[in-house]
PDB file of C-alpha atoms in Angstrom:
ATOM      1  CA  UNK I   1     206.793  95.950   2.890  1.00 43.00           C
ATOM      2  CA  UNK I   2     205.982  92.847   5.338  1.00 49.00           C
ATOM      3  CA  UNK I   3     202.355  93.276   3.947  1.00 51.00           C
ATOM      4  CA  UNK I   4     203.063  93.112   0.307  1.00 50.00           C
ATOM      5  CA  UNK I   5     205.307  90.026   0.757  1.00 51.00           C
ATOM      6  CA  UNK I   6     202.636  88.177   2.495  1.00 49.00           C
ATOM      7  CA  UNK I   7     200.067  89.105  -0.223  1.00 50.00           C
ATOM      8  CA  UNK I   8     202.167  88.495  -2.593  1.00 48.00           C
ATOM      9  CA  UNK I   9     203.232  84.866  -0.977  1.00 48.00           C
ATOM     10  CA  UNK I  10     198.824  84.632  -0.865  1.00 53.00           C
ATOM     11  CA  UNK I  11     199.040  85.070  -4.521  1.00 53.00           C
ATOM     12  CA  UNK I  12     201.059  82.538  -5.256  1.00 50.00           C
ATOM     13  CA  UNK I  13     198.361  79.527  -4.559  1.00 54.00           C
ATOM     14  CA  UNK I  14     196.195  81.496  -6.863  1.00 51.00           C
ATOM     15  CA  UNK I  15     198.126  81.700  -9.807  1.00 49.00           C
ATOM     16  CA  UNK I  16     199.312  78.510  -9.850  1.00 49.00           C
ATOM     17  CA  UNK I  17     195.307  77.343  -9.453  1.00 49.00           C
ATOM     18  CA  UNK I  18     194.741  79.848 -12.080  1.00 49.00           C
ATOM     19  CA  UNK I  19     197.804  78.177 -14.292  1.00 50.00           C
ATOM     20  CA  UNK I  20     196.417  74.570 -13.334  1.00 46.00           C
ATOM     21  CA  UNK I  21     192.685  75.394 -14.263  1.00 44.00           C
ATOM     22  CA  UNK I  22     192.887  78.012 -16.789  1.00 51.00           C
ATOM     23  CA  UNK I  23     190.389  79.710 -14.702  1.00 61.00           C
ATOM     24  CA  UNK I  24     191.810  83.250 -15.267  1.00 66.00           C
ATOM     25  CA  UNK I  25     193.234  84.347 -18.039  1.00 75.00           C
ATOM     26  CA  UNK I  26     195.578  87.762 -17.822  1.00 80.00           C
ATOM     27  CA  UNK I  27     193.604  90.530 -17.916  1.00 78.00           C
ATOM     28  CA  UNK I  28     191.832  88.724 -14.398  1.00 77.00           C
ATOM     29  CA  UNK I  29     195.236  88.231 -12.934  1.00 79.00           C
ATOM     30  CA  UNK I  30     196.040  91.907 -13.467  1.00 82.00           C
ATOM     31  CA  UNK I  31     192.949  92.957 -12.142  1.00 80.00           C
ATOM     32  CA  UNK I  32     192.979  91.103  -8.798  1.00 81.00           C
ATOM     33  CA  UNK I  33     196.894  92.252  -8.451  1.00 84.00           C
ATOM     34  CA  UNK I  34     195.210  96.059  -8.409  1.00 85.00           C
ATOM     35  CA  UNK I  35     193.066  94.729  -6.188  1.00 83.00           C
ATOM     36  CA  UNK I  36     195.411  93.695  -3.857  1.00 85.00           C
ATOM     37  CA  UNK I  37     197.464  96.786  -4.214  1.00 88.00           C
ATOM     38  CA  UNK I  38     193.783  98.573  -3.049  1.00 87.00           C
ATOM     39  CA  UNK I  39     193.822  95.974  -0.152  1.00 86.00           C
ATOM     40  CA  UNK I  40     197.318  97.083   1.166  1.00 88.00           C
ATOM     41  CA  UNK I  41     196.813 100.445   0.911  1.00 90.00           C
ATOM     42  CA  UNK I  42     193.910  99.751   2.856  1.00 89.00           C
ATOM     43  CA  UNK I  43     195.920  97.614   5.582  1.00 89.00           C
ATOM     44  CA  UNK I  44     198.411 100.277   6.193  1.00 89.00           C
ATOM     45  CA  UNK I  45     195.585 102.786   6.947  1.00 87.00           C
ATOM     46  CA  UNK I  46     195.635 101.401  10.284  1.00 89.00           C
ATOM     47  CA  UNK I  47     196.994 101.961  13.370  1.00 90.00           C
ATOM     48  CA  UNK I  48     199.253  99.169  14.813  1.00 90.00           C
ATOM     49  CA  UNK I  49     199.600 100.478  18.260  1.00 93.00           C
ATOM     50  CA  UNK I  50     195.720 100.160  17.805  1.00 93.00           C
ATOM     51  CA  UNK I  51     195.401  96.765  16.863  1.00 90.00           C
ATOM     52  CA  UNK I  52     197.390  96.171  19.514  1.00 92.00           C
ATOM     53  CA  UNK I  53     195.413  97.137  22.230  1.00 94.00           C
ATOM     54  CA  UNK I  54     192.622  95.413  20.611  1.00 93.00           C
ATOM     55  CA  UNK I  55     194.452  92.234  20.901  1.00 93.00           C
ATOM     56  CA  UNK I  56     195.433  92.987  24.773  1.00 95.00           C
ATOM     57  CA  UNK I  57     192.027  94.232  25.383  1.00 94.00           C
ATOM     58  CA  UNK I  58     190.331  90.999  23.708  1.00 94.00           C
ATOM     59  CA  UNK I  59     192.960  88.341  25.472  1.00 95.00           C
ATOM     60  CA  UNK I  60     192.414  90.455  29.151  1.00 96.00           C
ATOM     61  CA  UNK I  61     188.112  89.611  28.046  1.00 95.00           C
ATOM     62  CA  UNK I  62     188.972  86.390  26.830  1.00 95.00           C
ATOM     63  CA  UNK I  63     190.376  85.474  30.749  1.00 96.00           C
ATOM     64  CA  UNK I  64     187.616  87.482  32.238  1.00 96.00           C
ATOM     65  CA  UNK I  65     185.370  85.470  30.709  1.00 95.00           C
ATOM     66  CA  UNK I  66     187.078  82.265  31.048  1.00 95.00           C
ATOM     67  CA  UNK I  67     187.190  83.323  34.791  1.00 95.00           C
ATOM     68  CA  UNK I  68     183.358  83.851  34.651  1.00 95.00           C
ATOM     69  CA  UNK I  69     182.707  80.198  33.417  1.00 93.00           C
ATOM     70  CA  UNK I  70     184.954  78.524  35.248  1.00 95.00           C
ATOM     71  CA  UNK I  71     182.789  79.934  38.615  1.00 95.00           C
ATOM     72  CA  UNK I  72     179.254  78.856  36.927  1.00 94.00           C
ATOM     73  CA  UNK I  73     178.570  82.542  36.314  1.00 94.00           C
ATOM     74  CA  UNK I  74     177.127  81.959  32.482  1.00 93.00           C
ATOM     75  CA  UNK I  75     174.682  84.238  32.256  1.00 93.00           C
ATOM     76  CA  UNK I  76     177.579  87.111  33.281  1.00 95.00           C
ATOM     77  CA  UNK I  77     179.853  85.524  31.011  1.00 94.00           C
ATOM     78  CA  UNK I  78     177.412  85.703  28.231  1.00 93.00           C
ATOM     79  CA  UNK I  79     176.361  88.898  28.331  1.00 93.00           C
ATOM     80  CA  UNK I  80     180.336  90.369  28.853  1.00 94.00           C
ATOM     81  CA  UNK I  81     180.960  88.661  25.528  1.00 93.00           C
ATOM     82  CA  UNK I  82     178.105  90.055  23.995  1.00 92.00           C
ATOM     83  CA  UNK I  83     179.127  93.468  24.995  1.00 93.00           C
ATOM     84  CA  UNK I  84     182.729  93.035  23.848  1.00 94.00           C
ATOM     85  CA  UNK I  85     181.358  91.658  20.709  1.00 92.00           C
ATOM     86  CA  UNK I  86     179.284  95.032  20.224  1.00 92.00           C
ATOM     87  CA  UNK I  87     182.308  97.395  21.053  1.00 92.00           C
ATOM     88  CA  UNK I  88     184.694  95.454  19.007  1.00 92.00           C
ATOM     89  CA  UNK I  89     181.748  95.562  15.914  1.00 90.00           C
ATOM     90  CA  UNK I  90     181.958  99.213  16.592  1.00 91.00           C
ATOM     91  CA  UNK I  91     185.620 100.019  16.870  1.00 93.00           C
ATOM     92  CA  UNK I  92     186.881 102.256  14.305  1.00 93.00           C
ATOM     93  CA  UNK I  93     189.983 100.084  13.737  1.00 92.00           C
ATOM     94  CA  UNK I  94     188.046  97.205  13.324  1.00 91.00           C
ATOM     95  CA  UNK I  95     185.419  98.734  10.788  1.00 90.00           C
ATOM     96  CA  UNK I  96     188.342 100.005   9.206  1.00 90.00           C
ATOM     97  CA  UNK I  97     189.785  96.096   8.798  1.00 89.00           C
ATOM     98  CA  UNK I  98     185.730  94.795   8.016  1.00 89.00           C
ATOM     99  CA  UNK I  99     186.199  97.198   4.740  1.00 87.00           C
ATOM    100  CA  UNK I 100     190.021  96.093   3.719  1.00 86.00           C
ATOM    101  CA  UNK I 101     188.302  92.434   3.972  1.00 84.00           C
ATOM    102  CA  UNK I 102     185.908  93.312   1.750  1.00 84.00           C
ATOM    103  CA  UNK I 103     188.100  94.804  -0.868  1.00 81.00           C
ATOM    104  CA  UNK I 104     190.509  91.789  -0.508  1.00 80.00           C
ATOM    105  CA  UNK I 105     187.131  89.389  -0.889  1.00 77.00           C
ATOM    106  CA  UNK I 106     186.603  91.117  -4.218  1.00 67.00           C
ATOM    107  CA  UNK I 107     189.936  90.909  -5.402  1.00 66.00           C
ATOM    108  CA  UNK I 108     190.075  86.864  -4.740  1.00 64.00           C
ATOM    109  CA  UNK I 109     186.890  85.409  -5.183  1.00 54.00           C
ATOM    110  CA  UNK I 110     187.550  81.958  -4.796  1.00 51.00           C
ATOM    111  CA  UNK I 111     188.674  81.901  -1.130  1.00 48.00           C
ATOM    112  CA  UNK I 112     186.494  82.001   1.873  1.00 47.00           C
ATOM    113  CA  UNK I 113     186.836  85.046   3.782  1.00 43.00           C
ATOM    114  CA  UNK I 114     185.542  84.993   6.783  1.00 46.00           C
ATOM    115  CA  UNK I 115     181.620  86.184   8.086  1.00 50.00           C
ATOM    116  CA  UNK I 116     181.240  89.833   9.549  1.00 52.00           C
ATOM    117  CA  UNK I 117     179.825  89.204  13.379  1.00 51.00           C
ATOM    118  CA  UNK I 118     175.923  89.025  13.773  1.00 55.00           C
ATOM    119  CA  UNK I 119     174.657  88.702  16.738  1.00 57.00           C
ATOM    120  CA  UNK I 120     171.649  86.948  15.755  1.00 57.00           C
ATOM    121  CA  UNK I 121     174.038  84.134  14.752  1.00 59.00           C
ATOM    122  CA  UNK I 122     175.266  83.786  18.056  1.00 57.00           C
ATOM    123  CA  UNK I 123     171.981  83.966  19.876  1.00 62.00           C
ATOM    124  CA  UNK I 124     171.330  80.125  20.301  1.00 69.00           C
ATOM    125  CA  UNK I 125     175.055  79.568  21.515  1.00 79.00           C
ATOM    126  CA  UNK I 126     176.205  80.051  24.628  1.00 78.00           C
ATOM    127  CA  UNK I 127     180.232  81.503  25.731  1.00 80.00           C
ATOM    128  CA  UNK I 128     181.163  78.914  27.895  1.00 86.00           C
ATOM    129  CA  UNK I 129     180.666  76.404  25.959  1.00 83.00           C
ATOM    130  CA  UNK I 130     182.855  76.758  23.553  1.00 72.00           C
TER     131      UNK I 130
END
């Protein structure tokens, strides 16, 4: 219930732009409010006890690496992120999110979702020095 309320509160911006602008007319409001009902089936497909060992798991990396910098050991601390990086990119759970972002991409167009990791991105930056 939590997660229709806050799509339906991330509605809200978009039909009042869609009001403002004409941009949409009805039959494009109804479709992107299937949409979202797609997206929040899709959300509660997954497994909060999961996510939340995701987020312990990535804050307990986070300090690891933190630790790593702080001693001058960048090269360690680089490749530990890049690892993470590859196991979170691989995580069932996380996949799993990757596709309900996609489906809530389609349904609102107009706002910036953001990028699905690629390492090549990250290649000429460096961990610590962000």
């Amino acid at each position: 219930m939590k997660t229709f309320i806050a799509f339906c509160l991330l509605l809200l911006p978009v039909a009042v732009f869609a009001q403002k602008f004409g941009g949409m007319n009805q039959g494009d409001m109804q479709n992107m409010m299937q949409a979202m009902q797609e997206v929040q089936k899709c959300m509660a497909g997954i497994d909060e006890a999961k996510l939340n060992e995701l987020k312990n798991s990535s804050e307990q990396t986070k300090q690891e690496i933190d630790t790593l910098c702080a001693q001058g050991e960048r090269d360690k601390a680089q490749q530990q992120a890049m690892a993470f990086a590859r196991k979170m990119a691989s995580d069932p759970t996380i996949q799993q999110m990757r596709k309900c972002g996609e489906l809530a991409k389609g349904a609102m167009p107009m706002t910036g979702m953001a990028d699905i990791y690629d390492e090549k991105d990250y290649s000429s930056r460096h961990v610590c020095d962000n």
